[in-house]
Amino acid sequence: MAGSKDGLKPMNLDPARFAAFIAARLCHDIVSPAATMSLSLEMLDSPGSPEEKAHSERTLREGAQSVAATLQFLRYAFGSMGLQPGTADLYQFKKLTDDYVRFQKPSLEWDLATTELGYGHARLIMNLVMVGLTATVRGGVIHIRVREEGGVKNVVITCKGDRVILKEDVAKALAGDEPESGWRPENIQPLFAKMTCDSLGGTLHAKTTPDGIVFMATGLRQQTP
């Protein structure tokens, strides 16, 4: 699928399968809250006490909010919005990310010491936050740090918590290596994060440290039109 010019190693993954795996991965994020909404609607249409009806209404509202937040986040992180030239709206970018993670177990911490972010940089950070969620499935904190040095940007995502873990297939995908179990919807998103980093001329690393799991994207150049 990919040649050496974009930093990826040759792999047994044609574009059609890559697109199918990405689509399946994105649908996975929407299925759970959508299913919750459907069940809540069924409960509202069934006999029940006022307390049960109120609970179903709250669950339906939360499910709708989760679906909306997820769709808006994924539209930016994977859709054409993240490919635009120019400077991203930091407030919008952070709000979309905060709203998405609000329905996950970990929390977010921001440390953006940079004057601006291109749409590509924002897209990469969003994807690295998604990778961070794979390390914090039991909760914790995802700390996002951005610095600008010598005309390039460096992004460090640190995942902290009692039971954070760097999954082997995630580490391989971030390096552009095919996981031992092969490419699947469950491990394709870290590869997309690497492709996004490569498109900005950066280098992506993942490691386990005493402070937690760290994902680093370094040497990110300014986005070109």
C-alpha positions as protocol buffer text, in pm:
chain_id: "A"
residue {
  index: 1
  type: MET
  ca { x: 0 y: 0 z: 0 }
}
residue {
  index: 2
  type: ALA
  ca { x: 273 y: 246 z: 92 }
}
residue {
  index: 3
  type: GLY
  ca { x: 613 y: 315 z: -51 }
}
residue {
  index: 4
  type: SER
  ca { x: 933 y: 428 z: 113 }
}
residue {
  index: 5
  type: LYS
  ca { x: 880 y: 796 z: 29 }
}
residue {
  index: 6
  type: ASP
  ca { x: 618 y: 837 z: 302 }
}
residue {
  index: 7
  type: GLY
  ca { x: 815 y: 651 z: 567 }
}
residue {
  index: 8
  type: LEU
  ca { x: 599 y: 340 z: 572 }
}
residue {
  index: 9
  type: LYS
  ca { x: 740 y: -7 z: 515 }
}
residue {
  index: 10
  type: PRO
  ca { x: 587 y: -221 z: 237 }
}
residue {
  index: 11
  type: MET
  ca { x: 295 y: -422 z: 374 }
}
residue {
  index: 12
  type: ASN
  ca { x: 33 y: -669 z: 260 }
}
residue {
  index: 13
  type: LEU
  ca { x: -254 y: -422 z: 275 }
}
residue {
  index: 14
  type: ASP
  ca { x: -420 y: -291 z: -40 }
}
residue {
  index: 15
  type: PRO
  ca { x: -610 y: 41 z: -43 }
}
residue {
  index: 16
  type: ALA
  ca { x: -953 y: -125 z: -49 }
}
residue {
  index: 17
  type: ARG
  ca { x: -881 y: -327 z: 266 }
}
residue {
  index: 18
  type: PHE
  ca { x: -726 y: -23 z: 436 }
}
residue {
  index: 19
  type: ALA
  ca { x: -1040 y: 182 z: 362 }
}
residue {
  index: 20
  type: ALA
  ca { x: -1264 y: -102 z: 483 }
}
residue {
  index: 21
  type: PHE
  ca { x: -1071 y: -140 z: 808 }
}
residue {
  index: 22
  type: ILE
  ca { x: -1078 y: 236 z: 873 }
}
residue {
  index: 23
  type: ALA
  ca { x: -1453 y: 246 z: 807 }
}
residue {
  index: 24
  type: ALA
  ca { x: -1511 y: -47 z: 1042 }
}
residue {
  index: 25
  type: ARG
  ca { x: -1301 y: 121 z: 1310 }
}
residue {
  index: 26
  type: LEU
  ca { x: -1499 y: 444 z: 1287 }
}
residue {
  index: 27
  type: CYS
  ca { x: -1833 y: 264 z: 1290 }
}
residue {
  index: 28
  type: HIS
  ca { x: -1725 y: 85 z: 1608 }
}
residue {
  index: 29
  type: ASP
  ca { x: -1712 y: 418 z: 1793 }
}
residue {
  index: 30
  type: ILE
  ca { x: -2070 y: 496 z: 1695 }
}
residue {
  index: 31
  type: VAL
  ca { x: -2235 y: 156 z: 1738 }
}
residue {
  index: 32
  type: SER
  ca { x: -2231 y: 150 z: 2120 }
}
residue {
  index: 33
  type: PRO
  ca { x: -2401 y: 486 z: 2189 }
}
residue {
  index: 34
  type: ALA
  ca { x: -2639 y: 430 z: 1897 }
}
residue {
  index: 35
  type: ALA
  ca { x: -2740 y: 93 z: 2040 }
}
residue {
  index: 36
  type: THR
  ca { x: -2795 y: 257 z: 2379 }
}
residue {
  index: 37
  type: MET
  ca { x: -3022 y: 514 z: 2216 }
}
residue {
  index: 38
  type: SER
  ca { x: -3223 y: 241 z: 2042 }
}
residue {
  index: 39
  type: LEU
  ca { x: -3269 y: 51 z: 2368 }
}
residue {
  index: 40
  type: SER
  ca { x: -3375 y: 369 z: 2548 }
}
residue {
  index: 41
  type: LEU
  ca { x: -3639 y: 437 z: 2282 }
}
residue {
  index: 42
  type: GLU
  ca { x: -3774 y: 86 z: 2326 }
}
residue {
  index: 43
  type: MET
  ca { x: -3793 y: 139 z: 2701 }
}
residue {
  index: 44
  type: LEU
  ca { x: -3980 y: 467 z: 2653 }
}
residue {
  index: 45
  type: ASP
  ca { x: -4234 y: 291 z: 2431 }
}
residue {
  index: 46
  type: SER
  ca { x: -4283 y: 11 z: 2686 }
}
residue {
  index: 47
  type: PRO
  ca { x: -4485 y: 19 z: 3011 }
}
residue {
  index: 48
  type: GLY
  ca { x: -4284 y: 137 z: 3308 }
}
residue {
  index: 49
  type: SER
  ca { x: -4271 y: 355 z: 3616 }
}
residue {
  index: 50
  type: PRO
  ca { x: -4204 y: 733 z: 3598 }
}
residue {
  index: 51
  type: GLU
  ca { x: -3859 y: 667 z: 3740 }
}
residue {
  index: 52
  type: GLU
  ca { x: -3782 y: 415 z: 3465 }
}
residue {
  index: 53
  type: LYS
  ca { x: -3908 y: 655 z: 3200 }
}
residue {
  index: 54
  type: ALA
  ca { x: -3692 y: 936 z: 3342 }
}
residue {
  index: 55
  type: HIS
  ca { x: -3388 y: 708 z: 3342 }
}
residue {
  index: 56
  type: SER
  ca { x: -3453 y: 610 z: 2980 }
}
residue {
  index: 57
  type: GLU
  ca { x: -3484 y: 976 z: 2881 }
}
residue {
  index: 58
  type: ARG
  ca { x: -3151 y: 1059 z: 3048 }
}
residue {
  index: 59
  type: THR
  ca { x: -2983 y: 765 z: 2880 }
}
residue {
  index: 60
  type: LEU
  ca { x: -3129 y: 863 z: 2543 }
}
residue {
  index: 61
  type: ARG
  ca { x: -3005 y: 1220 z: 2584 }
}
residue {
  index: 62
  type: GLU
  ca { x: -2656 y: 1104 z: 2683 }
}
residue {
  index: 63
  type: GLY
  ca { x: -2644 y: 863 z: 2389 }
}
residue {
  index: 64
  type: ALA
  ca { x: -2742 y: 1138 z: 2145 }
}
residue {
  index: 65
  type: GLN
  ca { x: -2475 y: 1368 z: 2288 }
}
residue {
  index: 66
  type: SER
  ca { x: -2215 y: 1093 z: 2261 }
}
residue {
  index: 67
  type: VAL
  ca { x: -2303 y: 1015 z: 1897 }
}
residue {
  index: 68
  type: ALA
  ca { x: -2293 y: 1384 z: 1802 }
}
residue {
  index: 69
  type: ALA
  ca { x: -1959 y: 1441 z: 1977 }
}
residue {
  index: 70
  type: THR
  ca { x: -1809 y: 1128 z: 1821 }
}
residue {
  index: 71
  type: LEU
  ca { x: -1923 y: 1213 z: 1468 }
}
residue {
  index: 72
  type: GLN
  ca { x: -1791 y: 1569 z: 1487 }
}
residue {
  index: 73
  type: PHE
  ca { x: -1457 y: 1449 z: 1628 }
}
residue {
  index: 74
  type: LEU
  ca { x: -1414 y: 1175 z: 1366 }
}
residue {
  index: 75
  type: ARG
  ca { x: -1509 y: 1414 z: 1085 }
}
residue {
  index: 76
  type: TYR
  ca { x: -1213 y: 1631 z: 1186 }
}
residue {
  index: 77
  type: ALA
  ca { x: -969 y: 1351 z: 1273 }
}
residue {
  index: 78
  type: PHE
  ca { x: -1031 y: 1145 z: 956 }
}
residue {
  index: 79
  type: GLY
  ca { x: -1233 y: 1359 z: 716 }
}
residue {
  index: 80
  type: SER
  ca { x: -1142 y: 1633 z: 471 }
}
residue {
  index: 81
  type: MET
  ca { x: -1154 y: 1903 z: 739 }
}
residue {
  index: 82
  type: GLY
  ca { x: -819 y: 1783 z: 872 }
}
residue {
  index: 83
  type: LEU
  ca { x: -664 y: 1817 z: 527 }
}
residue {
  index: 84
  type: GLN
  ca { x: -727 y: 2189 z: 486 }
}
residue {
  index: 85
  type: PRO
  ca { x: -432 y: 2428 z: 460 }
}
residue {
  index: 86
  type: GLY
  ca { x: -404 y: 2708 z: 709 }
}
residue {
  index: 87
  type: THR
  ca { x: -440 y: 2747 z: 1082 }
}
residue {
  index: 88
  type: ALA
  ca { x: -684 y: 2546 z: 1292 }
}
residue {
  index: 89
  type: ASP
  ca { x: -919 y: 2709 z: 1542 }
}
residue {
  index: 90
  type: LEU
  ca { x: -763 y: 2600 z: 1872 }
}
residue {
  index: 91
  type: TYR
  ca { x: -1083 y: 2648 z: 2069 }
}
residue {
  index: 92
  type: GLN
  ca { x: -1286 y: 2436 z: 1828 }
}
residue {
  index: 93
  type: PHE
  ca { x: -1017 y: 2167 z: 1803 }
}
residue {
  index: 94
  type: LYS
  ca { x: -985 y: 2136 z: 2181 }
}
residue {
  index: 95
  type: LYS
  ca { x: -1361 y: 2140 z: 2236 }
}
residue {
  index: 96
  type: LEU
  ca { x: -1420 y: 1863 z: 1981 }
}
residue {
  index: 97
  type: THR
  ca { x: -1150 y: 1653 z: 2148 }
}
residue {
  index: 98
  type: ASP
  ca { x: -1273 y: 1725 z: 2502 }
}
residue {
  index: 99
  type: ASP
  ca { x: -1633 y: 1642 z: 2405 }
}
residue {
  index: 100
  type: TYR
  ca { x: -1526 y: 1313 z: 2247 }
}
residue {
  index: 101
  type: VAL
  ca { x: -1311 y: 1199 z: 2541 }
}
residue {
  index: 102
  type: ARG
  ca { x: -1579 y: 1308 z: 2791 }
}
residue {
  index: 103
  type: PHE
  ca { x: -1764 y: 987 z: 2709 }
}
residue {
  index: 104
  type: GLN
  ca { x: -1449 y: 775 z: 2760 }
}
residue {
  index: 105
  type: LYS
  ca { x: -1289 y: 666 z: 3088 }
}
residue {
  index: 106
  type: PRO
  ca { x: -973 y: 884 z: 3100 }
}
residue {
  index: 107
  type: SER
  ca { x: -957 y: 1262 z: 3131 }
}
residue {
  index: 108
  type: LEU
  ca { x: -753 y: 1511 z: 2927 }
}
residue {
  index: 109
  type: GLU
  ca { x: -487 y: 1764 z: 3028 }
}
residue {
  index: 110
  type: TRP
  ca { x: -370 y: 2029 z: 2782 }
}
residue {
  index: 111
  type: ASP
  ca { x: -32 y: 2206 z: 2758 }
}
residue {
  index: 112
  type: LEU
  ca { x: -19 y: 2377 z: 2418 }
}
residue {
  index: 113
  type: ALA
  ca { x: 278 y: 2615 z: 2423 }
}
residue {
  index: 114
  type: THR
  ca { x: 259 y: 2709 z: 2056 }
}
residue {
  index: 115
  type: THR
  ca { x: 133 y: 3011 z: 1868 }
}
residue {
  index: 116
  type: GLU
  ca { x: -73 y: 2809 z: 1620 }
}
residue {
  index: 117
  type: LEU
  ca { x: -157 y: 2463 z: 1492 }
}
residue {
  index: 118
  type: GLY
  ca { x: -217 y: 2368 z: 1131 }
}
residue {
  index: 119
  type: TYR
  ca { x: -514 y: 2146 z: 1050 }
}
residue {
  index: 120
  type: GLY
  ca { x: -272 y: 1860 z: 994 }
}
residue {
  index: 121
  type: HIS
  ca { x: -117 y: 1906 z: 1339 }
}
residue {
  index: 122
  type: ALA
  ca { x: -461 y: 1908 z: 1499 }
}
residue {
  index: 123
  type: ARG
  ca { x: -556 y: 1596 z: 1302 }
}
residue {
  index: 124
  type: LEU
  ca { x: -243 y: 1419 z: 1426 }
}
residue {
  index: 125
  type: ILE
  ca { x: -305 y: 1515 z: 1789 }
}
residue {
  index: 126
  type: MET
  ca { x: -662 y: 1386 z: 1765 }
}
residue {
  index: 127
  type: ASN
  ca { x: -538 y: 1055 z: 1631 }
}
residue {
  index: 128
  type: LEU
  ca { x: -271 y: 1030 z: 1900 }
}
residue {
  index: 129
  type: VAL
  ca { x: -540 y: 1093 z: 2162 }
}
residue {
  index: 130
  type: MET
  ca { x: -729 y: 798 z: 2011 }
}
residue {
  index: 131
  type: VAL
  ca { x: -411 y: 591 z: 2039 }
}
residue {
  index: 132
  type: GLY
  ca { x: -382 y: 710 z: 2400 }
}
residue {
  index: 133
  type: LEU
  ca { x: -729 y: 574 z: 2468 }
}
residue {
  index: 134
  type: THR
  ca { x: -600 y: 225 z: 2384 }
}
residue {
  index: 135
  type: ALA
  ca { x: -351 y: 262 z: 2671 }
}
residue {
  index: 136
  type: THR
  ca { x: -606 y: 392 z: 2923 }
}
residue {
  index: 137
  type: VAL
  ca { x: -899 y: 155 z: 2881 }
}
residue {
  index: 138
  type: ARG
  ca { x: -936 y: 141 z: 3261 }
}
residue {
  index: 139
  type: GLY
  ca { x: -912 y: 516 z: 3307 }
}
residue {
  index: 140
  type: GLY
  ca { x: -637 y: 761 z: 3387 }
}
residue {
  index: 141
  type: VAL
  ca { x: -513 y: 1086 z: 3238 }
}
residue {
  index: 142
  type: ILE
  ca { x: -402 y: 1169 z: 2884 }
}
residue {
  index: 143
  type: HIS
  ca { x: -164 y: 1467 z: 2894 }
}
residue {
  index: 144
  type: ILE
  ca { x: -113 y: 1654 z: 2566 }
}
residue {
  index: 145
  type: ARG
  ca { x: 203 y: 1864 z: 2533 }
}
residue {
  index: 146
  type: VAL
  ca { x: 297 y: 2067 z: 2224 }
}
residue {
  index: 147
  type: ARG
  ca { x: 617 y: 2267 z: 2183 }
}
residue {
  index: 148
  type: GLU
  ca { x: 766 y: 2456 z: 1889 }
}
residue {
  index: 149
  type: GLU
  ca { x: 1142 y: 2459 z: 1842 }
}
residue {
  index: 150
  type: GLY
  ca { x: 1347 y: 2563 z: 1542 }
}
residue {
  index: 151
  type: GLY
  ca { x: 1046 y: 2597 z: 1317 }
}
residue {
  index: 152
  type: VAL
  ca { x: 909 y: 2250 z: 1385 }
}
residue {
  index: 153
  type: LYS
  ca { x: 654 y: 2122 z: 1632 }
}
residue {
  index: 154
  type: ASN
  ca { x: 689 y: 1836 z: 1877 }
}
residue {
  index: 155
  type: VAL
  ca { x: 387 y: 1658 z: 2027 }
}
residue {
  index: 156
  type: VAL
  ca { x: 410 y: 1441 z: 2339 }
}
residue {
  index: 157
  type: ILE
  ca { x: 109 y: 1242 z: 2458 }
}
residue {
  index: 158
  type: THR
  ca { x: 163 y: 1092 z: 2805 }
}
residue {
  index: 159
  type: CYS
  ca { x: -86 y: 839 z: 2938 }
}
residue {
  index: 160
  type: LYS
  ca { x: -91 y: 806 z: 3314 }
}
residue {
  index: 161
  type: GLY
  ca { x: -288 y: 568 z: 3534 }
}
residue {
  index: 162
  type: ASP
  ca { x: -269 y: 264 z: 3756 }
}
residue {
  index: 163
  type: ARG
  ca { x: -309 y: 14 z: 3473 }
}
residue {
  index: 164
  type: VAL
  ca { x: -192 y: 184 z: 3153 }
}
residue {
  index: 165
  type: ILE
  ca { x: -47 y: -47 z: 2892 }
}
residue {
  index: 166
  type: LEU
  ca { x: 125 y: -19 z: 2554 }
}
residue {
  index: 167
  type: LYS
  ca { x: -29 y: -292 z: 2342 }
}
residue {
  index: 168
  type: GLU
  ca { x: 212 y: -477 z: 2116 }
}
residue {
  index: 169
  type: ASP
  ca { x: 0 y: -441 z: 1802 }
}
residue {
  index: 170
  type: VAL
  ca { x: -38 y: -65 z: 1868 }
}
residue {
  index: 171
  type: ALA
  ca { x: 339 y: -23 z: 1902 }
}
residue {
  index: 172
  type: LYS
  ca { x: 399 y: -217 z: 1581 }
}
residue {
  index: 173
  type: ALA
  ca { x: 136 y: -22 z: 1387 }
}
residue {
  index: 174
  type: LEU
  ca { x: 284 y: 310 z: 1504 }
}
residue {
  index: 175
  type: ALA
  ca { x: 619 y: 193 z: 1365 }
}
residue {
  index: 176
  type: GLY
  ca { x: 458 y: 97 z: 1033 }
}
residue {
  index: 177
  type: ASP
  ca { x: 503 y: -275 z: 1099 }
}
residue {
  index: 178
  type: GLU
  ca { x: 224 y: -522 z: 1042 }
}
residue {
  index: 179
  type: PRO
  ca { x: 110 y: -675 z: 1376 }
}
residue {
  index: 180
  type: GLU
  ca { x: 161 y: -1047 z: 1419 }
}
residue {
  index: 181
  type: SER
  ca { x: -215 y: -1101 z: 1402 }
}
residue {
  index: 182
  type: GLY
  ca { x: -230 y: -906 z: 1075 }
}
residue {
  index: 183
  type: TRP
  ca { x: -405 y: -581 z: 997 }
}
residue {
  index: 184
  type: ARG
  ca { x: -754 y: -556 z: 1143 }
}
residue {
  index: 185
  type: PRO
  ca { x: -1004 y: -280 z: 1225 }
}
residue {
  index: 186
  type: GLU
  ca { x: -884 y: -301 z: 1587 }
}
residue {
  index: 187
  type: ASN
  ca { x: -526 y: -204 z: 1503 }
}
residue {
  index: 188
  type: ILE
  ca { x: -554 y: 4 z: 1186 }
}
residue {
  index: 189
  type: GLN
  ca { x: -603 y: 345 z: 1352 }
}
residue {
  index: 190
  type: PRO
  ca { x: -246 y: 370 z: 1493 }
}
residue {
  index: 191
  type: LEU
  ca { x: -122 y: 311 z: 1138 }
}
residue {
  index: 192
  type: PHE
  ca { x: -334 y: 605 z: 1023 }
}
residue {
  index: 193
  type: ALA
  ca { x: -173 y: 813 z: 1298 }
}
residue {
  index: 194
  type: LYS
  ca { x: 170 y: 722 z: 1162 }
}
residue {
  index: 195
  type: MET
  ca { x: 65 y: 809 z: 808 }
}
residue {
  index: 196
  type: THR
  ca { x: -57 y: 1148 z: 932 }
}
residue {
  index: 197
  type: CYS
  ca { x: 273 y: 1207 z: 1114 }
}
residue {
  index: 198
  type: ASP
  ca { x: 471 y: 1104 z: 805 }
}
residue {
  index: 199
  type: SER
  ca { x: 275 y: 1350 z: 590 }
}
residue {
  index: 200
  type: LEU
  ca { x: 405 y: 1629 z: 816 }
}
residue {
  index: 201
  type: GLY
  ca { x: 764 y: 1507 z: 790 }
}
residue {
  index: 202
  type: GLY
  ca { x: 767 y: 1391 z: 1152 }
}
residue {
  index: 203
  type: THR
  ca { x: 890 y: 1085 z: 1337 }
}
residue {
  index: 204
  type: LEU
  ca { x: 665 y: 884 z: 1566 }
}
residue {
  index: 205
  type: HIS
  ca { x: 780 y: 694 z: 1875 }
}
residue {
  index: 206
  type: ALA
  ca { x: 606 y: 499 z: 2152 }
}
residue {
  index: 207
  type: LYS
  ca { x: 764 y: 386 z: 2477 }
}
residue {
  index: 208
  type: THR
  ca { x: 693 y: 288 z: 2835 }
}
residue {
  index: 209
  type: THR
  ca { x: 845 y: 514 z: 3102 }
}
residue {
  index: 210
  type: PRO
  ca { x: 814 y: 543 z: 3482 }
}
residue {
  index: 211
  type: ASP
  ca { x: 565 y: 825 z: 3421 }
}
residue {
  index: 212
  type: GLY
  ca { x: 342 y: 616 z: 3195 }
}
residue {
  index: 213
  type: ILE
  ca { x: 304 y: 539 z: 2826 }
}
residue {
  index: 214
  type: VAL
  ca { x: 446 y: 808 z: 2600 }
}
residue {
  index: 215
  type: PHE
  ca { x: 365 y: 871 z: 2233 }
}
residue {
  index: 216
  type: MET
  ca { x: 593 y: 1129 z: 2065 }
}
residue {
  index: 217
  type: ALA
  ca { x: 565 y: 1294 z: 1726 }
}
residue {
  index: 218
  type: THR
  ca { x: 875 y: 1505 z: 1664 }
}
residue {
  index: 219
  type: GLY
  ca { x: 1002 y: 1727 z: 1385 }
}
residue {
  index: 220
  type: LEU
  ca { x: 660 y: 1820 z: 1248 }
}
residue {
  index: 221
  type: ARG
  ca { x: 698 y: 2082 z: 979 }
}
residue {
  index: 222
  type: GLN
  ca { x: 449 y: 2350 z: 892 }
}
residue {
  index: 223
  type: GLN
  ca { x: 161 y: 2225 z: 683 }
}
residue {
  index: 224
  type: THR
  ca { x: 186 y: 2314 z: 316 }
}
residue {
  index: 225
  type: PRO
  ca { x: -115 y: 2394 z: 93 }
}
